[in-house]
CSV table of N, CA and C in Angstrom, one decimal:
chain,number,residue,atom,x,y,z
A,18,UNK,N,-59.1,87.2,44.9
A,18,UNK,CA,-60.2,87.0,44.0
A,18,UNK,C,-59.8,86.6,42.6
A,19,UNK,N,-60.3,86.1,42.0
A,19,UNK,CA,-60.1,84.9,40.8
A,19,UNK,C,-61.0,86.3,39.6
A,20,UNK,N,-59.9,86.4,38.9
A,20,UNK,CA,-60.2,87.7,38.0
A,20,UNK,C,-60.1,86.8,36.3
A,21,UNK,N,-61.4,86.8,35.4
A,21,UNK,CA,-61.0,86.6,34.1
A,21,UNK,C,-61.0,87.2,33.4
A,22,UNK,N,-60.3,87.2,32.3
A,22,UNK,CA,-60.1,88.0,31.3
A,22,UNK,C,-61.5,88.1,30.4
A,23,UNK,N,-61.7,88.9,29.8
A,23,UNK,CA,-62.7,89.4,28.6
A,23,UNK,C,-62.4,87.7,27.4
A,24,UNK,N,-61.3,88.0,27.2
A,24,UNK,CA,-60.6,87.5,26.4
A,24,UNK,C,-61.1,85.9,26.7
A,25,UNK,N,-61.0,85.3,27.6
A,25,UNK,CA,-60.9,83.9,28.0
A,25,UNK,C,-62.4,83.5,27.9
A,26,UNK,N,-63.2,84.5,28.4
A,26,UNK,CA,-64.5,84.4,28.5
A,26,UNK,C,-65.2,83.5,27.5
A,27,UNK,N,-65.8,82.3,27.6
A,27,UNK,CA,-66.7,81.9,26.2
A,27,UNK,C,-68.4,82.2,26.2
A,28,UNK,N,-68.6,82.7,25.3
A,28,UNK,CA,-70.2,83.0,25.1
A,28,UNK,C,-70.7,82.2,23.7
A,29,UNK,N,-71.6,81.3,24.4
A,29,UNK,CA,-71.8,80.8,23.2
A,29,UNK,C,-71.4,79.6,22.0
A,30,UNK,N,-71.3,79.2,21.3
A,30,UNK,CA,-70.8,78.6,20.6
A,30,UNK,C,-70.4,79.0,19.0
A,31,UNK,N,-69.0,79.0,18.8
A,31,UNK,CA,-68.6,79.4,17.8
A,31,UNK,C,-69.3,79.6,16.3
A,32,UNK,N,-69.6,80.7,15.7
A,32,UNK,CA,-71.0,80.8,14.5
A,32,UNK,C,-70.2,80.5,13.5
A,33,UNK,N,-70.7,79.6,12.4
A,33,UNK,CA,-70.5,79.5,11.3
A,33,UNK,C,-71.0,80.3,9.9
A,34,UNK,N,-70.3,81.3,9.5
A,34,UNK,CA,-71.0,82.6,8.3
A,34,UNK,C,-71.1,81.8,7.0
A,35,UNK,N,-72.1,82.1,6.5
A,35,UNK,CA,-72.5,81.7,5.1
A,35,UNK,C,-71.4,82.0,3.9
A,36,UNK,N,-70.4,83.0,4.2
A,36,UNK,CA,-69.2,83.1,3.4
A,36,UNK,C,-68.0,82.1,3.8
A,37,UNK,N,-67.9,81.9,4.8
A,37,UNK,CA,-67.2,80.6,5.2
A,37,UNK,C,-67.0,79.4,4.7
A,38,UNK,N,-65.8,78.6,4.0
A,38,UNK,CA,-66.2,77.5,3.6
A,38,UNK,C,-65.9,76.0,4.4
A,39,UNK,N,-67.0,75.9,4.3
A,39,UNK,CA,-67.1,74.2,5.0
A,39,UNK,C,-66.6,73.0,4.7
A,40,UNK,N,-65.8,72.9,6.1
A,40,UNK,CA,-65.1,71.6,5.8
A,40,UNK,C,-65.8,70.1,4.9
A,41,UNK,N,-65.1,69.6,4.0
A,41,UNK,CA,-65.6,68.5,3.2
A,41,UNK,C,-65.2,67.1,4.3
A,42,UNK,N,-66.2,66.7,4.6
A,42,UNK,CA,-66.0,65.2,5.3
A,42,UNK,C,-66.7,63.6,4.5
A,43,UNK,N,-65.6,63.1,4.2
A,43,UNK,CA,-65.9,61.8,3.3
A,43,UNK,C,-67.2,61.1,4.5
A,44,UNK,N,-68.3,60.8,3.9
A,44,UNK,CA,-69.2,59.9,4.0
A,44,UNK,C,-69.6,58.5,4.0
A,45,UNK,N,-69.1,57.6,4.7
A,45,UNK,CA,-68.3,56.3,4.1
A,45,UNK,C,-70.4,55.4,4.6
A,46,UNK,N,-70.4,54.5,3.0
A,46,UNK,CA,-71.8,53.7,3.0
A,46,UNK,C,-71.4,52.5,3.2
A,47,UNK,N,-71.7,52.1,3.5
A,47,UNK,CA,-70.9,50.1,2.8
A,47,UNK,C,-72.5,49.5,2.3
A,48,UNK,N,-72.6,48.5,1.3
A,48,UNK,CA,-73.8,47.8,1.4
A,48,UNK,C,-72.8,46.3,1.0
A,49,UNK,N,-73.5,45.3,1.3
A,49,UNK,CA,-73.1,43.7,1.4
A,49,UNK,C,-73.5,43.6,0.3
A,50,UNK,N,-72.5,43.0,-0.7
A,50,UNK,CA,-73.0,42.8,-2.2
A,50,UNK,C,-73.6,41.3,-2.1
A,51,UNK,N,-73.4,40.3,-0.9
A,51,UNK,CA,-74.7,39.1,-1.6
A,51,UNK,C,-76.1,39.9,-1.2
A,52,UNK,N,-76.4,40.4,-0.6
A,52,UNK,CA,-77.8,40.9,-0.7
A,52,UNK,C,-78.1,41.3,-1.8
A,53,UNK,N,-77.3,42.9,-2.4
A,53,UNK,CA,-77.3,43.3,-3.7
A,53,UNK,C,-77.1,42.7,-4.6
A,54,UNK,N,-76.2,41.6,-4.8
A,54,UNK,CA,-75.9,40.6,-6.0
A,54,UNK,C,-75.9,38.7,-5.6
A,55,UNK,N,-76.4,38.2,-6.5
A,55,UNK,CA,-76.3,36.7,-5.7
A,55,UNK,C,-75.2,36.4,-5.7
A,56,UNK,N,-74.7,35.2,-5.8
A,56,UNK,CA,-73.4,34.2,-5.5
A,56,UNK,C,-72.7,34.5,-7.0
A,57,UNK,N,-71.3,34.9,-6.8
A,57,UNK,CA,-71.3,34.8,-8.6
A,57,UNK,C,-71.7,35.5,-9.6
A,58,UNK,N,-72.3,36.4,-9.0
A,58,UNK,CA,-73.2,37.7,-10.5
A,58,UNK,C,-72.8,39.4,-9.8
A,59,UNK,N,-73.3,39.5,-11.4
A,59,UNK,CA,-72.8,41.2,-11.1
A,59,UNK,C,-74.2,41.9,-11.3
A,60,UNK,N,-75.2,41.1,-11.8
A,60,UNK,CA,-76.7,42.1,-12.1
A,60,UNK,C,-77.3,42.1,-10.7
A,61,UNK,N,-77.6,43.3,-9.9
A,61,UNK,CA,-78.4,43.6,-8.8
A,61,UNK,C,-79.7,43.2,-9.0
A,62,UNK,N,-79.8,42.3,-7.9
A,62,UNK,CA,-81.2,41.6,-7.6
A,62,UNK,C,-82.4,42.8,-7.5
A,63,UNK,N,-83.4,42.5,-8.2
A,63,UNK,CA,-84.6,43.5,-7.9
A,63,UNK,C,-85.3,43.6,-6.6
A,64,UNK,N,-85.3,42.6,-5.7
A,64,UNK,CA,-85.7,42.7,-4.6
A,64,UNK,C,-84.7,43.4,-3.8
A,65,UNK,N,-83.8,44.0,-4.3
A,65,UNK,CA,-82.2,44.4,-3.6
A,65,UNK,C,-82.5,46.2,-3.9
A,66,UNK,N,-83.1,46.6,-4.9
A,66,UNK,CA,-82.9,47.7,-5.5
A,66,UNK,C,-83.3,49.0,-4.3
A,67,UNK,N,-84.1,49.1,-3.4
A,67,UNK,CA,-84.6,49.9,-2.9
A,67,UNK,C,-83.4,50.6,-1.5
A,68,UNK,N,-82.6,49.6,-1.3
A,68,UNK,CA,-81.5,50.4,-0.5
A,68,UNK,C,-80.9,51.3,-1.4
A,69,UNK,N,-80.2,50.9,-2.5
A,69,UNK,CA,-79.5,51.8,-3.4
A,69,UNK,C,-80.3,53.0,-3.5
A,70,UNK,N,-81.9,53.0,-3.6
A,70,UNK,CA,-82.9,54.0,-3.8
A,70,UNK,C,-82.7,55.0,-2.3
A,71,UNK,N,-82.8,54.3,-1.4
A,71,UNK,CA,-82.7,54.8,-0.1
A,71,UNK,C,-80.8,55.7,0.2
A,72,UNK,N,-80.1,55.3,-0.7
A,72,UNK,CA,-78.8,55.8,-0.6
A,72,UNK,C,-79.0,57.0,-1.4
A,73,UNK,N,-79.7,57.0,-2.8
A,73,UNK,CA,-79.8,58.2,-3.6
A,73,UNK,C,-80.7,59.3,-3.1
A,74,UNK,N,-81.6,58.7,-2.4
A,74,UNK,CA,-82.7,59.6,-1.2
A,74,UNK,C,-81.5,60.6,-0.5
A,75,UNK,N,-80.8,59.5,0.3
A,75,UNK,CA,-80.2,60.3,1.6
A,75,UNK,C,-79.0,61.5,0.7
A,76,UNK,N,-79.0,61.1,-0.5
A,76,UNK,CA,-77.9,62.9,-1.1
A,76,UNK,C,-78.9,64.0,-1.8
A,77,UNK,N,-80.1,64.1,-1.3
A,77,UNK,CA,-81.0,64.8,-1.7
A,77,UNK,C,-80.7,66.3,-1.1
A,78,UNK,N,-80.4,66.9,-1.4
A,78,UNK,CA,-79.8,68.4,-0.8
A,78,UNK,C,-78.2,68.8,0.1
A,79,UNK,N,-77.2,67.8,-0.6
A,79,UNK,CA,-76.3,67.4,-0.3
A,79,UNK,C,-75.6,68.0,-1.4
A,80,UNK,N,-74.1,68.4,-1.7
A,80,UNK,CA,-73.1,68.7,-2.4
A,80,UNK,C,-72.2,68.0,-2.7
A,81,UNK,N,-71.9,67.6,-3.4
A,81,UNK,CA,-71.2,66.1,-3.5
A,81,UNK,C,-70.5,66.2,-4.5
A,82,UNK,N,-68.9,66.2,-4.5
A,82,UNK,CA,-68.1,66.3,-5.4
A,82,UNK,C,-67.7,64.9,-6.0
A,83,UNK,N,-67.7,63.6,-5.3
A,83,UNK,CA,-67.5,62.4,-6.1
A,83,UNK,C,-68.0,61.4,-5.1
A,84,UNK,N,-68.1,60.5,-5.7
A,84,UNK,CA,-68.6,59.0,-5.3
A,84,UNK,C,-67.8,58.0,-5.5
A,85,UNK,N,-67.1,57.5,-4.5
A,85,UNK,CA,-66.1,56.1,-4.9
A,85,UNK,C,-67.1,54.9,-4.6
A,86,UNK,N,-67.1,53.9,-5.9
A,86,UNK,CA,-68.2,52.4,-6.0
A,86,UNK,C,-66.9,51.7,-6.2
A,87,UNK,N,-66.6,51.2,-4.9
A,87,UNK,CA,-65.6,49.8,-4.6
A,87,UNK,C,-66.6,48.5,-4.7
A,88,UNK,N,-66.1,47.7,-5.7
A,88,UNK,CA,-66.6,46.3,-5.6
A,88,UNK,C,-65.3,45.2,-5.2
A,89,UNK,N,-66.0,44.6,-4.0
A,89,UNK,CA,-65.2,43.1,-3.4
A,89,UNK,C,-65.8,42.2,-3.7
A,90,UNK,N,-65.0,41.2,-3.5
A,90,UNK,CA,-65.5,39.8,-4.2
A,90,UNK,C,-64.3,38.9,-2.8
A,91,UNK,N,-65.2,37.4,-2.8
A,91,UNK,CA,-64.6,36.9,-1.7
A,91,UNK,C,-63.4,36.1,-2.3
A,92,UNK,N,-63.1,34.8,-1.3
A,92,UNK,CA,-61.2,34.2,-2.3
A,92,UNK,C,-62.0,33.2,-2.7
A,93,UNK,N,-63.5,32.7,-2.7
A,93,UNK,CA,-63.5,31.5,-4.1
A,93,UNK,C,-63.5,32.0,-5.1
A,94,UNK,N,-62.2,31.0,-6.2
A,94,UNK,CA,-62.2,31.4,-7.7
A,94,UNK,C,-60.7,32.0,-7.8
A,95,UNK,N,-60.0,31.9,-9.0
A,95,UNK,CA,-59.0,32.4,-9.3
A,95,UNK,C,-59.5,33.6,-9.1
A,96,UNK,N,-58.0,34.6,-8.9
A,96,UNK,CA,-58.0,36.3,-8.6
A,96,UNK,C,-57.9,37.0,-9.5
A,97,UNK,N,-57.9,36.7,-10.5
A,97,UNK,CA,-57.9,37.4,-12.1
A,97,UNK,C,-59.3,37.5,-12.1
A,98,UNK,N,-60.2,35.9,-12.4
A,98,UNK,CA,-61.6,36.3,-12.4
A,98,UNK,C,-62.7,37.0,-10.8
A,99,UNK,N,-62.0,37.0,-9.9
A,99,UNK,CA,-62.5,37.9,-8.9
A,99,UNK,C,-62.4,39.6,-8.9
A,100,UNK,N,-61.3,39.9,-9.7
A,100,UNK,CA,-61.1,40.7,-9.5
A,100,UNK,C,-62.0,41.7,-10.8
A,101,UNK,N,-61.9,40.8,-11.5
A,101,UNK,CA,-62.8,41.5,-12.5
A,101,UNK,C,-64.8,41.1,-12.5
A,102,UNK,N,-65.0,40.4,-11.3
A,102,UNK,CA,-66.7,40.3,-10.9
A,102,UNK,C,-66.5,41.4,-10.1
A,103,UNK,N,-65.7,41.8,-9.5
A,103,UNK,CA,-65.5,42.9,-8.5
A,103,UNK,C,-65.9,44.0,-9.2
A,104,UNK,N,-65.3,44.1,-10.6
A,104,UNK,CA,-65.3,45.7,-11.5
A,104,UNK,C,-66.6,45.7,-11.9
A,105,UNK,N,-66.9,44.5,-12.2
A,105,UNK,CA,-68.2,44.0,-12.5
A,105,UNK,C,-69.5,44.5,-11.6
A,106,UNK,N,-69.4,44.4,-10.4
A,106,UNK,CA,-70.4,44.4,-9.5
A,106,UNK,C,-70.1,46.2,-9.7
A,107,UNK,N,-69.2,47.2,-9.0
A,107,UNK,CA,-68.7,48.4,-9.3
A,107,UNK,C,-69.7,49.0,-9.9
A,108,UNK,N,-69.2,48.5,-11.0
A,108,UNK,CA,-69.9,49.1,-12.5
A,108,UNK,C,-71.5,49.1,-12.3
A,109,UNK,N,-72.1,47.9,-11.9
A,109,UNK,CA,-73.7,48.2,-12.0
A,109,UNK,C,-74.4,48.8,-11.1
A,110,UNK,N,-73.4,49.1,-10.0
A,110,UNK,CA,-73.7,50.0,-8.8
A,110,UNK,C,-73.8,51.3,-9.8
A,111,UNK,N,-73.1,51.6,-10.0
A,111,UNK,CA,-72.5,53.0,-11.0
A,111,UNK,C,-73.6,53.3,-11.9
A,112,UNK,N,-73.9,52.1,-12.7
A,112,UNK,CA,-74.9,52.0,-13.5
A,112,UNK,C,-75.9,52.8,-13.3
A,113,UNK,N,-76.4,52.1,-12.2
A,113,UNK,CA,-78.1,51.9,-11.7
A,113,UNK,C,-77.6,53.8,-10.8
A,114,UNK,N,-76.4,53.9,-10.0
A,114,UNK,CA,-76.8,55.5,-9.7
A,114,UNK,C,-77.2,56.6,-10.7
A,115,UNK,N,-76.5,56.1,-11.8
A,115,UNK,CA,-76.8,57.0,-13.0
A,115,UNK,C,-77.9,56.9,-13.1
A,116,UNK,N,-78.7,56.2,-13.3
A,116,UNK,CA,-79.9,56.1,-13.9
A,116,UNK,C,-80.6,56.7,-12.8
A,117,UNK,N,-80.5,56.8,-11.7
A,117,UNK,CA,-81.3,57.6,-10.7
A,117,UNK,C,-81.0,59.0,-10.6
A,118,UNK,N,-80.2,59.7,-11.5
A,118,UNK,CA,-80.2,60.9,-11.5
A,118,UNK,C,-78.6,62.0,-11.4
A,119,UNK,N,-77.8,60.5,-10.7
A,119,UNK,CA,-76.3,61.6,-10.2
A,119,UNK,C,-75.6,61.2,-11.8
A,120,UNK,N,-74.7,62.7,-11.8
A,120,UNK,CA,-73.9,62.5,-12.4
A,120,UNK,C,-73.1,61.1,-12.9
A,121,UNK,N,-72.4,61.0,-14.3
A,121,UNK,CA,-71.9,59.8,-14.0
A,121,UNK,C,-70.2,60.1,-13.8
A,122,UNK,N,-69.9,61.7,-14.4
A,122,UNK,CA,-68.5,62.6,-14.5
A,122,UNK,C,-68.5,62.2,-12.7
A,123,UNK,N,-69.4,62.1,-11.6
A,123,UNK,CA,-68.9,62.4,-10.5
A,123,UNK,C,-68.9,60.7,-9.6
A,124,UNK,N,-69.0,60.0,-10.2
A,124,UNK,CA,-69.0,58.3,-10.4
A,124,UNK,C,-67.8,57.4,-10.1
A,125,UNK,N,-66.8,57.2,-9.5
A,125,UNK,CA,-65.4,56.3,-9.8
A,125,UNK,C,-65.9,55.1,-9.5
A,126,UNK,N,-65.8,53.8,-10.3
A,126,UNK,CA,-66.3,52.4,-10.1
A,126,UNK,C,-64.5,52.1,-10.2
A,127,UNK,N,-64.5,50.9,-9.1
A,127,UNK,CA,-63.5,50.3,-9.3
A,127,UNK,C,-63.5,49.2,-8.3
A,128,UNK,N,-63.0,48.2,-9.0
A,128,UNK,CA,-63.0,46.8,-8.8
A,128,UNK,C,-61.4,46.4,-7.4
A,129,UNK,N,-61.9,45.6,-6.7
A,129,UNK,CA,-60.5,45.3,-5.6
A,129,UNK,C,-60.1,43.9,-5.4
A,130,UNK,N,-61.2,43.1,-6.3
A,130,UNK,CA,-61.5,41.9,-5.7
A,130,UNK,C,-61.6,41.1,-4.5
A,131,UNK,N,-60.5,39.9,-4.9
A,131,UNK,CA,-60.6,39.4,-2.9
A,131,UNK,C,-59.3,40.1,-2.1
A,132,UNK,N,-58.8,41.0,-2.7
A,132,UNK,CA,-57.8,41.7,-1.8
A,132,UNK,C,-58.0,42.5,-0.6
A,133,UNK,N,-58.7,43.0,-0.2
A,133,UNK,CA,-59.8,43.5,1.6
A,133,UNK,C,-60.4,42.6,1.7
A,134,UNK,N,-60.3,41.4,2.1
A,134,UNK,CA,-61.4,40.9,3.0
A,134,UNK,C,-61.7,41.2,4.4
A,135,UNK,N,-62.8,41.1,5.0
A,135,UNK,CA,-63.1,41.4,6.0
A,135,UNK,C,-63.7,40.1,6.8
A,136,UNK,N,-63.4,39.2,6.7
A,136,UNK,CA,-63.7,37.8,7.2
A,136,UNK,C,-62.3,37.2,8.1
A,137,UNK,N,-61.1,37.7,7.6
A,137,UNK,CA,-60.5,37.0,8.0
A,137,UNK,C,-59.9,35.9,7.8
A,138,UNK,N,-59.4,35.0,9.1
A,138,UNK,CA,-59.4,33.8,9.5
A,138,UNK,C,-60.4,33.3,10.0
A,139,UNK,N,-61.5,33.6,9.9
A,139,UNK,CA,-63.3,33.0,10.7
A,139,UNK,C,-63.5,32.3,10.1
A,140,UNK,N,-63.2,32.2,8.2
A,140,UNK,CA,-63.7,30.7,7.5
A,140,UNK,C,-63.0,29.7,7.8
A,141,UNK,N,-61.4,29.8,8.1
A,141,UNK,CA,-60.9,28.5,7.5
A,141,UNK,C,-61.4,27.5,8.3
A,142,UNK,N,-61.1,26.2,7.2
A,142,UNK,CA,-61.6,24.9,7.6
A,142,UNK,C,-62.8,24.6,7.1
A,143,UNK,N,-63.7,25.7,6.9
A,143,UNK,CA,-64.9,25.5,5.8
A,143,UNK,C,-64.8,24.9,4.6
A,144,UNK,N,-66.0,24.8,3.7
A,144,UNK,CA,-66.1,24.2,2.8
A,144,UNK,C,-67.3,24.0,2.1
A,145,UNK,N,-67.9,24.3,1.0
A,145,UNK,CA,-69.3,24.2,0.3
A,145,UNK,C,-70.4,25.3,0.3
A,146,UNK,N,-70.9,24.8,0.8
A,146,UNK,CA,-72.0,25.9,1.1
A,146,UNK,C,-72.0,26.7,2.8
A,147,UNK,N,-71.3,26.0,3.2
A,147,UNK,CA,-70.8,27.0,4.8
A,147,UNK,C,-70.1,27.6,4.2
A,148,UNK,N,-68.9,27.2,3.8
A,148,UNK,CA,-67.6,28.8,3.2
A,148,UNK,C,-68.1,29.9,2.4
A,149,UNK,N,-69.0,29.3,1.6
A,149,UNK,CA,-69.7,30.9,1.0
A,149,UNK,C,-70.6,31.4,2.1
A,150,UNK,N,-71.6,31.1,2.8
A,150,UNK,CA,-72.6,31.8,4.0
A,150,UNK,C,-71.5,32.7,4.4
A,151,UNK,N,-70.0,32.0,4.7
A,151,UNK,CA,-69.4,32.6,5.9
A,151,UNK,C,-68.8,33.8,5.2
A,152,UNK,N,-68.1,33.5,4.1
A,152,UNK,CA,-67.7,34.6,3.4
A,152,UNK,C,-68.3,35.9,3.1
A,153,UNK,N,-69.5,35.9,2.9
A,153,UNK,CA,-70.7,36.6,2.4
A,153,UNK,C,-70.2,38.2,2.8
A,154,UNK,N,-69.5,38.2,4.1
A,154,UNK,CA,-69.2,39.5,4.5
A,154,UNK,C,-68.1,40.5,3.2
A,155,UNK,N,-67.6,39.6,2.9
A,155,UNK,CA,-66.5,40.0,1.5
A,155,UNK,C,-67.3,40.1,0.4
A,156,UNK,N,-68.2,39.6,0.0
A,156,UNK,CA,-68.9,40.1,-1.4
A,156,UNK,C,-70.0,41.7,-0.9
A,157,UNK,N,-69.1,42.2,-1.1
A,157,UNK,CA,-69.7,43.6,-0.8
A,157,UNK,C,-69.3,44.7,-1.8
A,158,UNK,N,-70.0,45.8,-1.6
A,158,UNK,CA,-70.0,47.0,-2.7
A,158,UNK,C,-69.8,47.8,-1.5
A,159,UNK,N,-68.5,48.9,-1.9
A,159,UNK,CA,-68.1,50.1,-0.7
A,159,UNK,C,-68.6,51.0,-1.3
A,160,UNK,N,-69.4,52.3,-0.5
A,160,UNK,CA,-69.9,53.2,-1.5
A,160,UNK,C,-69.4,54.6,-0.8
A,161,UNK,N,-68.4,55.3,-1.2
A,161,UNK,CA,-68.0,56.7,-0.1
A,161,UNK,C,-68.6,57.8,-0.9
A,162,UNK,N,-69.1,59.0,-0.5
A,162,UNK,CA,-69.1,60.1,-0.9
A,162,UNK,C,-68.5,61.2,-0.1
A,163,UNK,N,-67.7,62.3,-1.1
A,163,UNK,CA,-67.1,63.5,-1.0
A,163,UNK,C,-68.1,64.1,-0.6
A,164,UNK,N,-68.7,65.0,0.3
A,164,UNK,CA,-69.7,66.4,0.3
A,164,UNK,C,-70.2,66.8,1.6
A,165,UNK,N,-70.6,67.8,1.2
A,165,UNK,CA,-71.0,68.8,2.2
A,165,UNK,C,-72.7,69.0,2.0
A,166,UNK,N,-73.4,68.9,3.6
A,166,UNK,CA,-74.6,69.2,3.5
A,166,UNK,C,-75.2,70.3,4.5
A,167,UNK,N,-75.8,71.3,4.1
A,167,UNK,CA,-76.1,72.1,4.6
A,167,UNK,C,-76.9,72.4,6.2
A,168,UNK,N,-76.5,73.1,7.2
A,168,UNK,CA,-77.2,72.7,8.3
A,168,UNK,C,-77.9,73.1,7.9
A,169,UNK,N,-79.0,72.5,8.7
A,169,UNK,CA,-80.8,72.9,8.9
A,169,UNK,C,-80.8,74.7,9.4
């Protein structure tokens, strides 16, 4: 006869105590910056605004120790000036959080330009107005947060 131990026995599922502290798991957002910004600009389109609203919704009873705002930019254009529409774009992400209410001490904007692209080799051979459509995946705003949210 097949005898178990006390010990081995599982009942239940492991309880987590209110003096316990809870592991922190990064939160990773991405939003597509030609949606939020047109071709070439750093000011976020008004018809654009309401995801960012929908992002500052979702940390509503959330703990959140920081927010990293990565701005990308795709490879048209020297990489001096991409790299700085990138900080550019960053920044008014950062901006516009602030103004909704978070911290700006808990804020890091920073610019990467066309160095992560996420396109690839899918454009080459393009040209004009197809190479930007196709690019479009690189002009993006990364948005991660640090924090912990309480179970229900």
């Amino acid at each position: 006869p097949e005898q178990q131990l006390a010990s081995e026995k599982v009942i239940g599922e492991p309880k987590q105590y209110a003096d316990e502290p809870v592991a922190k798991a990064p939160v990773r957002v991405s939003f597509e910056a030609e949606p939020l910004f047109s071709f070439d600009k750093s000011v976020i389109r008004s018809d654009q605004r309401s995801k960012l609203d929908e992002f500052v919704a979702s940390l509503k009873g959330t703990k959140y120790d920081s927010i990293d705002v990565i701005g990308h930019a795709d490879r048209i254009g020297r990489e001096k000036y991409n790299l700085n529409l990138s900080q550019r774009r960053a920044n008014a992400v950062k901006t516009y959080l602030v103004r909704q209410g978070i911290p700006a001490g808990k804020i890091n904007a920073e610019g990467r330009g066309e160095s992560e692209p996420v396109t690839g080799d899918t454009c080459s051979g393009q040209r004009g107005k197809a190479l930007i459509a196709c690019l479009e995946p690189d002009r993006r705003v990364d948005v991660s947060v640090t924090a912990t949210k309480p179970a229900n």
